[in-house]
Amino acid sequence: MTKLFVLIVFTLYFTVFGLVANEAEITYRLLVLGDIHYTNQRYNPLPYPKKQRSINKYISMWRKKSPELLSAARKQIKSEPVKGVLQLGDLTNGECESELLHEQMFRYAFQTLKNYFPNEPLYTVIGNHDVRQRHSESMGPVRKVLLPRQAKELDRKTLKNGNYCFCIGPDLFVAVDCFEKAEKVSAFLRKTLADHPKTRYVFLLTHYPLFPAADRSPLTLIPHYPEIAAMLEKKRAFVLAAHTHQFSRITRSTKNGKITQIVFTSVGEDWHNGRLIRKFFGNSLSEKCNWDQYLKMTKKRLFSSKHGQALLEELSEIESAGKYDGEFFFRKSGFAILNISDRNIEVRIYLDDSGKPARILQLK
């Protein structure tokens, strides 16, 4: 009887403590930043009437509010240590007169984030403002400045474009370049998923959303988005995106699986602001606006647009591709901490420096 008792105790001990040890190995956190639009007067020395109001807005926010936002994020990860920092595009505001000025902007923007988060690897994706020059679009500054720095963060010699992947524990992270040829993006994702068949979760890091989430230009999405979605729904997949300047969550379910998309914003203009800049359907962050409401508003806006009929047809195809559930939050900026474990993925959204999340999402 005594031997049996000892055996039971030892079995329970190693079972319980083995599970705790295993849990420690696969539970971790990440800091997520959306668009930050870094700029400064020195990168826009000449007037640009077409975009001057927007440029002035971002220059102003980087004098105070954006540094406050990043300081709050740095403070938060002292109590919630993270394995890395995800920045989901529009690291820079662009709109420069020359590529040389944009290159300088990239150098300072990247170094600014590393100054705030010197001990955490930084993972970036390319946003539309990152390729935007005053008179054209160009990948030159991205290739010359951003990609070599991102390669260094990944401990690689080079990156040919913004498509890359990395693993944290059992999870696969895939960054996609929305400004590369669509066929190359699809091929890269297909090969990456095939090369990593035994993943717990797959996270797609992208600037443009996979599913409509913007109140303007809702169909500005990842190239080849139907094919991308078809590949992801066979996995336990989550899409982390930016671009809309709006926090939101959208989940699409089909017979083949489920994909959840979270969109983040870190535009300092809307940081720690006592008044509401602009409410989305009149809802605050603590209230829900569902997918059906969003779809109704989007259809109404598209109906009166220049290419309304074609856009409505495209939106109808998206709508019929699965069952959607979503919530959209008013335009207020911040950062998020992802807490990733076997049980679920917890998204903690922070809108000020109080250390208290404004919203916690539980994703499974």
mmCIF file of C-alpha atoms in Angstrom:
data_model
loop_
_atom_site.group_PDB
_atom_site.id
_atom_site.type_symbol
_atom_site.label_atom_id
_atom_site.label_comp_id
_atom_site.label_asym_id
_atom_site.label_seq_id
_atom_site.Cartn_x
_atom_site.Cartn_y
_atom_site.Cartn_z
ATOM 1 C CA MET A 1 0.000 0.000 0.000
ATOM 2 C CA THR A 2 2.853 2.360 0.900
ATOM 3 C CA LYS A 3 4.656 1.644 -2.375
ATOM 4 C CA LEU A 4 1.460 2.286 -4.300
ATOM 5 C CA PHE A 5 0.951 5.578 -2.478
ATOM 6 C CA VAL A 6 4.517 6.693 -3.224
ATOM 7 C CA LEU A 7 4.077 5.741 -6.881
ATOM 8 C CA ILE A 8 0.875 7.788 -7.129
ATOM 9 C CA VAL A 9 2.524 10.817 -5.493
ATOM 10 C CA PHE A 10 5.534 10.640 -7.837
ATOM 11 C CA THR A 11 3.265 10.252 -10.855
ATOM 12 C CA LEU A 12 1.204 13.285 -9.869
ATOM 13 C CA TYR A 13 4.355 15.297 -9.133
ATOM 14 C CA PHE A 14 5.957 14.717 -12.502
ATOM 15 C CA THR A 15 2.656 15.114 -14.347
ATOM 16 C CA VAL A 16 1.817 18.448 -12.736
ATOM 17 C CA PHE A 17 5.312 19.924 -12.797
ATOM 18 C CA GLY A 18 5.931 18.560 -16.269
ATOM 19 C CA LEU A 19 2.857 20.403 -17.506
ATOM 20 C CA VAL A 20 3.955 23.602 -15.778
ATOM 21 C CA ALA A 21 7.391 23.372 -17.371
ATOM 22 C CA ASN A 22 5.865 22.659 -20.751
ATOM 23 C CA GLU A 23 3.472 25.581 -20.350
ATOM 24 C CA ALA A 24 6.404 27.887 -19.572
ATOM 25 C CA GLU A 25 8.082 26.888 -22.819
ATOM 26 C CA ILE A 26 5.125 27.709 -25.049
ATOM 27 C CA THR A 27 3.676 30.800 -23.376
ATOM 28 C CA TYR A 28 5.075 34.184 -24.367
ATOM 29 C CA ARG A 29 4.118 37.770 -25.161
ATOM 30 C CA LEU A 30 4.640 40.165 -28.049
ATOM 31 C CA LEU A 31 4.240 43.928 -28.294
ATOM 32 C CA VAL A 32 2.249 45.053 -31.347
ATOM 33 C CA LEU A 33 2.398 48.512 -32.926
ATOM 34 C CA GLY A 34 0.332 49.636 -35.898
ATOM 35 C CA ASP A 35 1.121 52.622 -38.151
ATOM 36 C CA ILE A 36 3.423 55.149 -36.487
ATOM 37 C CA HIS A 37 4.103 57.494 -39.486
ATOM 38 C CA TYR A 38 7.449 58.791 -38.282
ATOM 39 C CA THR A 39 8.425 62.161 -39.764
ATOM 40 C CA ASN A 40 10.107 65.452 -38.954
ATOM 41 C CA GLN A 41 10.327 68.913 -40.482
ATOM 42 C CA ARG A 42 13.861 68.198 -41.723
ATOM 43 C CA TYR A 43 12.504 65.530 -44.096
ATOM 44 C CA ASN A 44 9.897 67.896 -45.550
ATOM 45 C CA PRO A 45 11.768 71.183 -45.955
ATOM 46 C CA LEU A 46 9.785 72.297 -49.005
ATOM 47 C CA PRO A 47 6.037 73.064 -48.978
ATOM 48 C CA TYR A 48 3.743 70.435 -50.464
ATOM 49 C CA PRO A 49 0.270 72.024 -50.777
ATOM 50 C CA LYS A 50 -1.444 68.795 -51.801
ATOM 51 C CA LYS A 51 -0.454 66.982 -48.580
ATOM 52 C CA GLN A 52 0.786 69.780 -46.292
ATOM 53 C CA ARG A 53 -2.053 69.500 -43.796
ATOM 54 C CA SER A 54 -1.412 65.776 -43.326
ATOM 55 C CA ILE A 55 2.364 66.270 -43.131
ATOM 56 C CA ASN A 56 1.972 68.993 -40.480
ATOM 57 C CA LYS A 57 -0.326 66.745 -38.471
ATOM 58 C CA TYR A 58 2.242 63.948 -38.306
ATOM 59 C CA ILE A 59 5.138 66.328 -37.615
ATOM 60 C CA SER A 60 3.153 67.754 -34.699
ATOM 61 C CA MET A 61 2.258 64.360 -33.213
ATOM 62 C CA TRP A 62 5.934 63.303 -33.221
ATOM 63 C CA ARG A 63 6.840 66.299 -31.058
ATOM 64 C CA LYS A 64 4.940 64.880 -28.098
ATOM 65 C CA LYS A 65 2.183 62.293 -28.474
ATOM 66 C CA SER A 66 4.025 59.576 -30.398
ATOM 67 C CA PRO A 67 6.992 59.633 -27.977
ATOM 68 C CA GLU A 68 4.498 59.401 -25.103
ATOM 69 C CA LEU A 69 2.823 56.380 -26.724
ATOM 70 C CA LEU A 70 6.140 54.570 -27.214
ATOM 71 C CA SER A 71 7.230 55.450 -23.674
ATOM 72 C CA ALA A 72 4.024 53.932 -22.321
ATOM 73 C CA ALA A 73 4.620 50.770 -24.372
ATOM 74 C CA ARG A 74 8.197 50.553 -23.078
ATOM 75 C CA LYS A 75 6.931 50.979 -19.524
ATOM 76 C CA GLN A 76 4.278 48.286 -20.018
ATOM 77 C CA ILE A 77 6.703 45.622 -21.221
ATOM 78 C CA LYS A 78 8.723 46.022 -18.048
ATOM 79 C CA SER A 79 5.817 44.372 -16.210
ATOM 80 C CA GLU A 80 4.835 42.215 -19.189
ATOM 81 C CA PRO A 81 8.158 41.134 -20.788
ATOM 82 C CA VAL A 82 7.898 40.345 -24.504
ATOM 83 C CA LYS A 83 9.776 38.168 -26.974
ATOM 84 C CA GLY A 84 9.689 40.803 -29.695
ATOM 85 C CA VAL A 85 8.081 43.924 -31.149
ATOM 86 C CA LEU A 86 5.853 43.755 -34.242
ATOM 87 C CA GLN A 87 5.476 46.991 -36.246
ATOM 88 C CA LEU A 88 2.860 46.469 -38.945
ATOM 89 C CA GLY A 89 3.835 49.000 -41.585
ATOM 90 C CA ASP A 90 3.915 52.750 -42.205
ATOM 91 C CA LEU A 91 6.979 53.008 -40.047
ATOM 92 C CA THR A 92 7.565 56.273 -41.926
ATOM 93 C CA ASN A 93 5.202 58.875 -43.304
ATOM 94 C CA GLY A 94 7.085 59.255 -46.597
ATOM 95 C CA GLU A 95 5.925 62.170 -48.799
ATOM 96 C CA CYS A 96 9.592 63.216 -49.180
ATOM 97 C CA GLU A 97 10.884 65.355 -52.022
ATOM 98 C CA SER A 98 13.715 62.896 -52.721
ATOM 99 C CA GLU A 99 14.710 59.294 -52.044
ATOM 100 C CA LEU A 100 17.706 60.570 -50.098
ATOM 101 C CA LEU A 101 15.425 62.335 -47.606
ATOM 102 C CA HIS A 102 13.248 59.226 -47.302
ATOM 103 C CA GLU A 103 16.329 57.100 -46.649
ATOM 104 C CA GLN A 104 17.280 59.456 -43.827
ATOM 105 C CA MET A 105 13.734 59.248 -42.481
ATOM 106 C CA PHE A 106 13.922 55.435 -42.470
ATOM 107 C CA ARG A 107 17.258 55.409 -40.634
ATOM 108 C CA TYR A 108 16.002 57.643 -37.881
ATOM 109 C CA ALA A 109 12.593 55.940 -37.609
ATOM 110 C CA PHE A 110 14.106 52.469 -37.258
ATOM 111 C CA GLN A 111 16.705 53.678 -34.772
ATOM 112 C CA THR A 112 14.011 55.473 -32.778
ATOM 113 C CA LEU A 113 12.137 52.198 -32.243
ATOM 114 C CA LYS A 114 15.383 50.418 -31.328
ATOM 115 C CA ASN A 115 16.111 53.159 -28.779
ATOM 116 C CA TYR A 116 12.771 52.513 -27.124
ATOM 117 C CA PHE A 117 13.081 48.715 -27.354
ATOM 118 C CA PRO A 118 16.829 47.945 -27.412
ATOM 119 C CA ASN A 119 16.595 44.409 -26.015
ATOM 120 C CA GLU A 120 13.745 43.055 -28.133
ATOM 121 C CA PRO A 121 13.945 41.949 -31.777
ATOM 122 C CA LEU A 122 11.984 44.231 -34.076
ATOM 123 C CA TYR A 123 9.867 42.790 -36.905
ATOM 124 C CA THR A 124 8.529 45.261 -39.482
ATOM 125 C CA VAL A 125 6.360 45.030 -42.583
ATOM 126 C CA ILE A 126 6.205 47.465 -45.482
ATOM 127 C CA GLY A 127 3.331 49.958 -45.550
ATOM 128 C CA ASN A 128 2.021 52.189 -48.321
ATOM 129 C CA HIS A 129 3.605 55.311 -46.787
ATOM 130 C CA ASP A 130 6.937 53.479 -46.651
ATOM 131 C CA VAL A 131 7.030 53.469 -50.452
ATOM 132 C CA ARG A 132 5.403 56.868 -50.979
ATOM 133 C CA GLN A 133 7.484 59.686 -52.428
ATOM 134 C CA ARG A 134 6.167 63.144 -53.135
ATOM 135 C CA HIS A 135 5.728 62.555 -56.865
ATOM 136 C CA SER A 136 5.768 58.760 -57.178
ATOM 137 C CA GLU A 137 6.174 55.458 -55.371
ATOM 138 C CA SER A 138 9.581 53.890 -54.876
ATOM 139 C CA MET A 139 10.976 50.795 -53.177
ATOM 140 C CA GLY A 140 14.475 52.328 -53.244
ATOM 141 C CA PRO A 141 14.595 53.588 -49.623
ATOM 142 C CA VAL A 142 13.011 50.330 -48.399
ATOM 143 C CA ARG A 143 15.633 48.205 -50.161
ATOM 144 C CA LYS A 144 18.544 50.436 -49.216
ATOM 145 C CA VAL A 145 17.688 51.130 -45.561
ATOM 146 C CA LEU A 146 14.793 49.094 -44.120
ATOM 147 C CA LEU A 147 15.521 45.619 -45.509
ATOM 148 C CA PRO A 148 19.196 45.501 -44.381
ATOM 149 C CA ARG A 149 18.165 46.522 -40.862
ATOM 150 C CA GLN A 150 15.358 43.968 -40.799
ATOM 151 C CA ALA A 151 17.764 41.284 -42.023
ATOM 152 C CA LYS A 152 20.053 42.095 -39.111
ATOM 153 C CA GLU A 153 17.162 41.724 -36.643
ATOM 154 C CA LEU A 154 16.522 38.277 -38.145
ATOM 155 C CA ASP A 155 20.236 37.423 -37.991
ATOM 156 C CA ARG A 156 20.366 37.095 -41.768
ATOM 157 C CA LYS A 157 22.740 38.557 -44.323
ATOM 158 C CA THR A 158 20.125 39.973 -46.676
ATOM 159 C CA LEU A 159 16.438 40.227 -47.512
ATOM 160 C CA LYS A 160 15.409 40.513 -51.177
ATOM 161 C CA ASN A 161 11.981 41.909 -50.314
ATOM 162 C CA GLY A 162 9.551 42.255 -47.430
ATOM 163 C CA ASN A 163 8.508 38.589 -47.466
ATOM 164 C CA TYR A 164 10.141 36.685 -44.609
ATOM 165 C CA CYS A 165 9.278 34.273 -41.827
ATOM 166 C CA PHE A 166 10.479 33.311 -38.370
ATOM 167 C CA CYS A 167 9.399 31.003 -35.574
ATOM 168 C CA ILE A 168 8.888 31.550 -31.870
ATOM 169 C CA GLY A 169 8.542 28.202 -30.177
ATOM 170 C CA PRO A 170 5.906 26.159 -32.031
ATOM 171 C CA ASP A 171 4.442 29.194 -33.813
ATOM 172 C CA LEU A 172 5.113 30.454 -37.334
ATOM 173 C CA PHE A 173 5.151 34.164 -38.189
ATOM 174 C CA VAL A 174 4.952 35.141 -41.869
ATOM 175 C CA ALA A 175 5.497 38.754 -42.941
ATOM 176 C CA VAL A 176 4.160 39.548 -46.401
ATOM 177 C CA ASP A 177 5.160 42.351 -48.743
ATOM 178 C CA CYS A 178 1.961 43.900 -50.129
ATOM 179 C CA PHE A 179 4.027 45.763 -52.735
ATOM 180 C CA GLU A 180 5.669 42.696 -54.240
ATOM 181 C CA LYS A 181 4.028 40.955 -57.200
ATOM 182 C CA ALA A 182 0.906 39.142 -56.001
ATOM 183 C CA GLU A 183 2.039 35.816 -57.492
ATOM 184 C CA LYS A 184 5.301 35.992 -55.544
ATOM 185 C CA VAL A 185 3.492 36.713 -52.286
ATOM 186 C CA SER A 186 1.177 33.718 -52.773
ATOM 187 C CA ALA A 187 4.049 31.444 -53.774
ATOM 188 C CA PHE A 188 6.103 32.538 -50.772
ATOM 189 C CA LEU A 189 3.262 31.856 -48.335
ATOM 190 C CA ARG A 190 2.458 28.487 -49.923
ATOM 191 C CA LYS A 191 6.079 27.339 -49.694
ATOM 192 C CA THR A 192 6.508 28.669 -46.150
ATOM 193 C CA LEU A 193 3.423 26.808 -44.918
ATOM 194 C CA ALA A 194 4.610 23.628 -46.645
ATOM 195 C CA ASP A 195 8.030 23.986 -45.022
ATOM 196 C CA HIS A 196 6.446 24.312 -41.552
ATOM 197 C CA PRO A 197 3.675 21.675 -41.424
ATOM 198 C CA LYS A 198 3.687 21.174 -37.628
ATOM 199 C CA THR A 199 2.865 24.583 -36.245
ATOM 200 C CA ARG A 200 0.633 25.445 -33.336
ATOM 201 C CA TYR A 201 -0.432 28.837 -34.703
ATOM 202 C CA VAL A 202 0.300 30.740 -37.911
ATOM 203 C CA PHE A 203 0.450 34.545 -37.696
ATOM 204 C CA LEU A 204 0.308 36.547 -40.919
ATOM 205 C CA LEU A 205 1.936 39.973 -40.505
ATOM 206 C CA THR A 206 0.685 42.438 -43.117
ATOM 207 C CA HIS A 207 0.045 46.125 -43.568
ATOM 208 C CA TYR A 208 -3.112 45.783 -45.661
ATOM 209 C CA PRO A 209 -5.895 43.684 -44.102
ATOM 210 C CA LEU A 210 -7.009 40.326 -45.455
ATOM 211 C CA PHE A 211 -10.691 41.156 -44.867
ATOM 212 C CA PRO A 212 -12.349 44.580 -45.269
ATOM 213 C CA ALA A 213 -11.879 46.645 -42.112
ATOM 214 C CA ALA A 214 -11.523 50.283 -43.199
ATOM 215 C CA ASP A 215 -14.298 52.839 -43.290
ATOM 216 C CA ARG A 216 -12.647 54.277 -46.405
ATOM 217 C CA SER A 217 -11.122 52.228 -49.246
ATOM 218 C CA PRO A 218 -12.387 48.989 -47.630
ATOM 219 C CA LEU A 219 -11.182 46.887 -50.561
ATOM 220 C CA THR A 220 -7.534 47.879 -50.212
ATOM 221 C CA LEU A 221 -6.500 44.377 -49.190
ATOM 222 C CA ILE A 222 -3.588 41.949 -49.450
ATOM 223 C CA PRO A 223 -2.964 41.019 -53.100
ATOM 224 C CA HIS A 224 -4.547 37.657 -54.009
ATOM 225 C CA TYR A 225 -6.518 37.765 -50.763
ATOM 226 C CA PRO A 226 -8.951 34.914 -51.700
ATOM 227 C CA GLU A 227 -6.018 32.567 -52.304
ATOM 228 C CA ILE A 228 -4.229 33.743 -49.149
ATOM 229 C CA ALA A 229 -7.372 33.142 -47.080
ATOM 230 C CA ALA A 230 -7.838 29.657 -48.557
ATOM 231 C CA MET A 231 -4.309 28.716 -47.496
ATOM 232 C CA LEU A 232 -4.644 30.131 -43.987
ATOM 233 C CA GLU A 233 -8.033 28.685 -43.080
ATOM 234 C CA LYS A 234 -6.526 25.205 -43.065
ATOM 235 C CA LYS A 235 -4.318 26.301 -40.158
ATOM 236 C CA ARG A 236 -4.962 27.856 -36.758
ATOM 237 C CA ALA A 237 -4.326 31.234 -38.336
ATOM 238 C CA PHE A 238 -4.417 34.829 -37.159
ATOM 239 C CA VAL A 239 -3.892 37.922 -39.300
ATOM 240 C CA LEU A 240 -2.230 40.944 -37.669
ATOM 241 C CA ALA A 241 -2.711 44.076 -39.802
ATOM 242 C CA ALA A 242 -2.721 47.875 -39.700
ATOM 243 C CA HIS A 243 -3.439 50.616 -42.303
ATOM 244 C CA THR A 244 -7.012 51.505 -41.251
ATOM 245 C CA HIS A 245 -6.044 53.653 -38.210
ATOM 246 C CA GLN A 246 -8.802 51.763 -36.412
ATOM 247 C CA PHE A 247 -8.766 48.872 -33.934
ATOM 248 C CA SER A 248 -10.972 45.997 -35.092
ATOM 249 C CA ARG A 249 -11.481 42.243 -34.979
ATOM 250 C CA ILE A 250 -12.990 40.181 -37.772
ATOM 251 C CA THR A 251 -13.416 36.415 -37.798
ATOM 252 C CA ARG A 252 -14.346 34.462 -40.920
ATOM 253 C CA SER A 253 -15.552 30.870 -40.648
ATOM 254 C CA THR A 254 -15.973 28.391 -43.488
ATOM 255 C CA LYS A 255 -16.324 24.623 -43.721
ATOM 256 C CA ASN A 256 -12.522 24.461 -44.024
ATOM 257 C CA GLY A 257 -11.656 26.446 -40.928
ATOM 258 C CA LYS A 258 -11.527 29.833 -39.232
ATOM 259 C CA ILE A 259 -9.330 32.922 -39.553
ATOM 260 C CA THR A 260 -9.291 35.830 -37.117
ATOM 261 C CA GLN A 261 -7.935 39.213 -38.158
ATOM 262 C CA ILE A 262 -6.931 41.927 -35.685
ATOM 263 C CA VAL A 263 -6.152 45.422 -36.949
ATOM 264 C CA PHE A 264 -4.005 47.753 -34.817
ATOM 265 C CA THR A 265 -3.248 51.471 -34.820
ATOM 266 C CA SER A 266 -0.465 53.428 -33.110
ATOM 267 C CA VAL A 267 -0.891 56.823 -34.773
ATOM 268 C CA GLY A 268 0.118 59.292 -32.068
ATOM 269 C CA GLU A 269 -2.455 61.863 -33.168
ATOM 270 C CA ASP A 270 -5.173 59.898 -31.365
ATOM 271 C CA TRP A 271 -3.118 58.901 -28.299
ATOM 272 C CA HIS A 272 -4.284 59.668 -24.765
ATOM 273 C CA ASN A 273 -6.895 62.121 -25.935
ATOM 274 C CA GLY A 274 -9.685 63.024 -23.535
ATOM 275 C CA ARG A 275 -12.147 63.778 -26.305
ATOM 276 C CA LEU A 276 -13.195 61.381 -29.038
ATOM 277 C CA ILE A 277 -11.571 62.341 -32.328
ATOM 278 C CA ARG A 278 -14.163 60.549 -34.401
ATOM 279 C CA LYS A 279 -16.601 57.868 -33.361
ATOM 280 C CA PHE A 280 -17.163 54.867 -35.577
ATOM 281 C CA PHE A 281 -20.948 54.450 -35.852
ATOM 282 C CA GLY A 282 -21.146 56.398 -32.591
ATOM 283 C CA ASN A 283 -19.588 53.576 -30.582
ATOM 284 C CA SER A 284 -16.822 53.825 -28.019
ATOM 285 C CA LEU A 285 -14.125 51.194 -27.553
ATOM 286 C CA SER A 286 -16.173 49.508 -24.823
ATOM 287 C CA GLU A 287 -19.141 49.074 -27.149
ATOM 288 C CA LYS A 288 -19.569 46.761 -30.109
ATOM 289 C CA CYS A 289 -20.268 47.574 -33.717
ATOM 290 C CA ASN A 290 -20.748 44.322 -35.539
ATOM 291 C CA TRP A 291 -19.896 43.119 -39.042
ATOM 292 C CA ASP A 292 -23.425 43.578 -40.370
ATOM 293 C CA GLN A 293 -23.454 47.259 -39.412
ATOM 294 C CA TYR A 294 -20.049 47.754 -40.992
ATOM 295 C CA LEU A 295 -21.133 46.002 -44.178
ATOM 296 C CA LYS A 296 -24.287 48.102 -44.447
ATOM 297 C CA MET A 297 -22.346 51.349 -44.120
ATOM 298 C CA THR A 298 -19.656 50.195 -46.545
ATOM 299 C CA LYS A 299 -22.153 49.216 -49.231
ATOM 300 C CA LYS A 300 -23.881 52.578 -48.929
ATOM 301 C CA ARG A 301 -20.581 54.406 -49.390
ATOM 302 C CA LEU A 302 -19.464 52.225 -52.300
ATOM 303 C CA PHE A 303 -22.797 52.647 -54.056
ATOM 304 C CA SER A 304 -22.130 56.358 -54.516
ATOM 305 C CA SER A 305 -18.441 55.975 -55.444
ATOM 306 C CA LYS A 306 -16.929 56.305 -58.920
ATOM 307 C CA HIS A 307 -16.474 52.569 -59.499
ATOM 308 C CA GLY A 308 -19.309 51.588 -57.185
ATOM 309 C CA GLN A 309 -20.808 48.674 -59.113
ATOM 310 C CA ALA A 310 -17.531 46.809 -59.572
ATOM 311 C CA LEU A 311 -16.564 47.377 -55.932
ATOM 312 C CA LEU A 312 -19.966 46.199 -54.700
ATOM 313 C CA GLU A 313 -19.596 43.008 -56.729
ATOM 314 C CA GLU A 314 -16.176 42.399 -55.217
ATOM 315 C CA LEU A 315 -17.530 43.016 -51.718
ATOM 316 C CA SER A 316 -20.421 40.597 -52.379
ATOM 317 C CA GLU A 317 -17.942 37.881 -53.332
ATOM 318 C CA ILE A 318 -16.081 38.441 -50.065
ATOM 319 C CA GLU A 319 -19.338 38.408 -48.112
ATOM 320 C CA SER A 320 -20.458 35.114 -49.652
ATOM 321 C CA ALA A 321 -17.104 33.397 -49.035
ATOM 322 C CA GLY A 322 -17.882 32.610 -45.406
ATOM 323 C CA LYS A 323 -19.638 33.585 -42.199
ATOM 324 C CA TYR A 324 -18.260 36.763 -40.624
ATOM 325 C CA ASP A 325 -18.301 38.102 -37.103
ATOM 326 C CA GLY A 326 -16.645 41.362 -36.162
ATOM 327 C CA GLU A 327 -16.338 44.336 -33.863
ATOM 328 C CA PHE A 328 -14.984 47.765 -34.739
ATOM 329 C CA PHE A 329 -13.646 50.265 -32.233
ATOM 330 C CA PHE A 330 -13.562 54.034 -32.427
ATOM 331 C CA ARG A 331 -10.478 55.777 -33.725
ATOM 332 C CA LYS A 332 -8.180 56.045 -30.760
ATOM 333 C CA SER A 333 -4.571 55.030 -30.853
ATOM 334 C CA GLY A 334 -2.396 52.796 -28.695
ATOM 335 C CA PHE A 335 -0.526 49.521 -28.609
ATOM 336 C CA ALA A 336 -1.286 45.926 -27.728
ATOM 337 C CA ILE A 337 0.276 43.023 -25.879
ATOM 338 C CA LEU A 338 -0.367 39.537 -27.266
ATOM 339 C CA ASN A 339 -0.266 36.771 -24.676
ATOM 340 C CA ILE A 340 0.107 33.514 -26.619
ATOM 341 C CA SER A 341 -0.433 30.074 -25.095
ATOM 342 C CA ASP A 342 -1.971 26.675 -25.836
ATOM 343 C CA ARG A 343 -5.282 27.766 -24.343
ATOM 344 C CA ASN A 344 -5.832 30.928 -26.373
ATOM 345 C CA ILE A 345 -4.402 34.189 -27.641
ATOM 346 C CA GLU A 346 -5.159 37.161 -25.444
ATOM 347 C CA VAL A 347 -5.018 40.645 -26.970
ATOM 348 C CA ARG A 348 -4.649 43.428 -24.418
ATOM 349 C CA ILE A 349 -5.282 46.854 -25.972
ATOM 350 C CA TYR A 350 -3.803 49.909 -24.210
ATOM 351 C CA LEU A 351 -4.893 53.473 -24.986
ATOM 352 C CA ASP A 352 -2.983 55.376 -22.305
ATOM 353 C CA ASP A 353 -0.152 55.035 -19.805
ATOM 354 C CA SER A 354 -2.306 53.827 -16.901
ATOM 355 C CA GLY A 355 -1.094 50.242 -17.257
ATOM 356 C CA LYS A 356 -4.723 49.114 -17.515
ATOM 357 C CA PRO A 357 -5.969 47.673 -20.816
ATOM 358 C CA ALA A 358 -8.976 49.401 -22.352
ATOM 359 C CA ARG A 359 -10.067 46.132 -23.908
ATOM 360 C CA ILE A 360 -9.080 42.460 -23.631
ATOM 361 C CA LEU A 361 -9.929 40.103 -26.491
ATOM 362 C CA GLN A 362 -9.806 36.325 -26.017
ATOM 363 C CA LEU A 363 -9.134 34.532 -29.297
ATOM 364 C CA LYS A 364 -9.305 30.750 -29.753
#
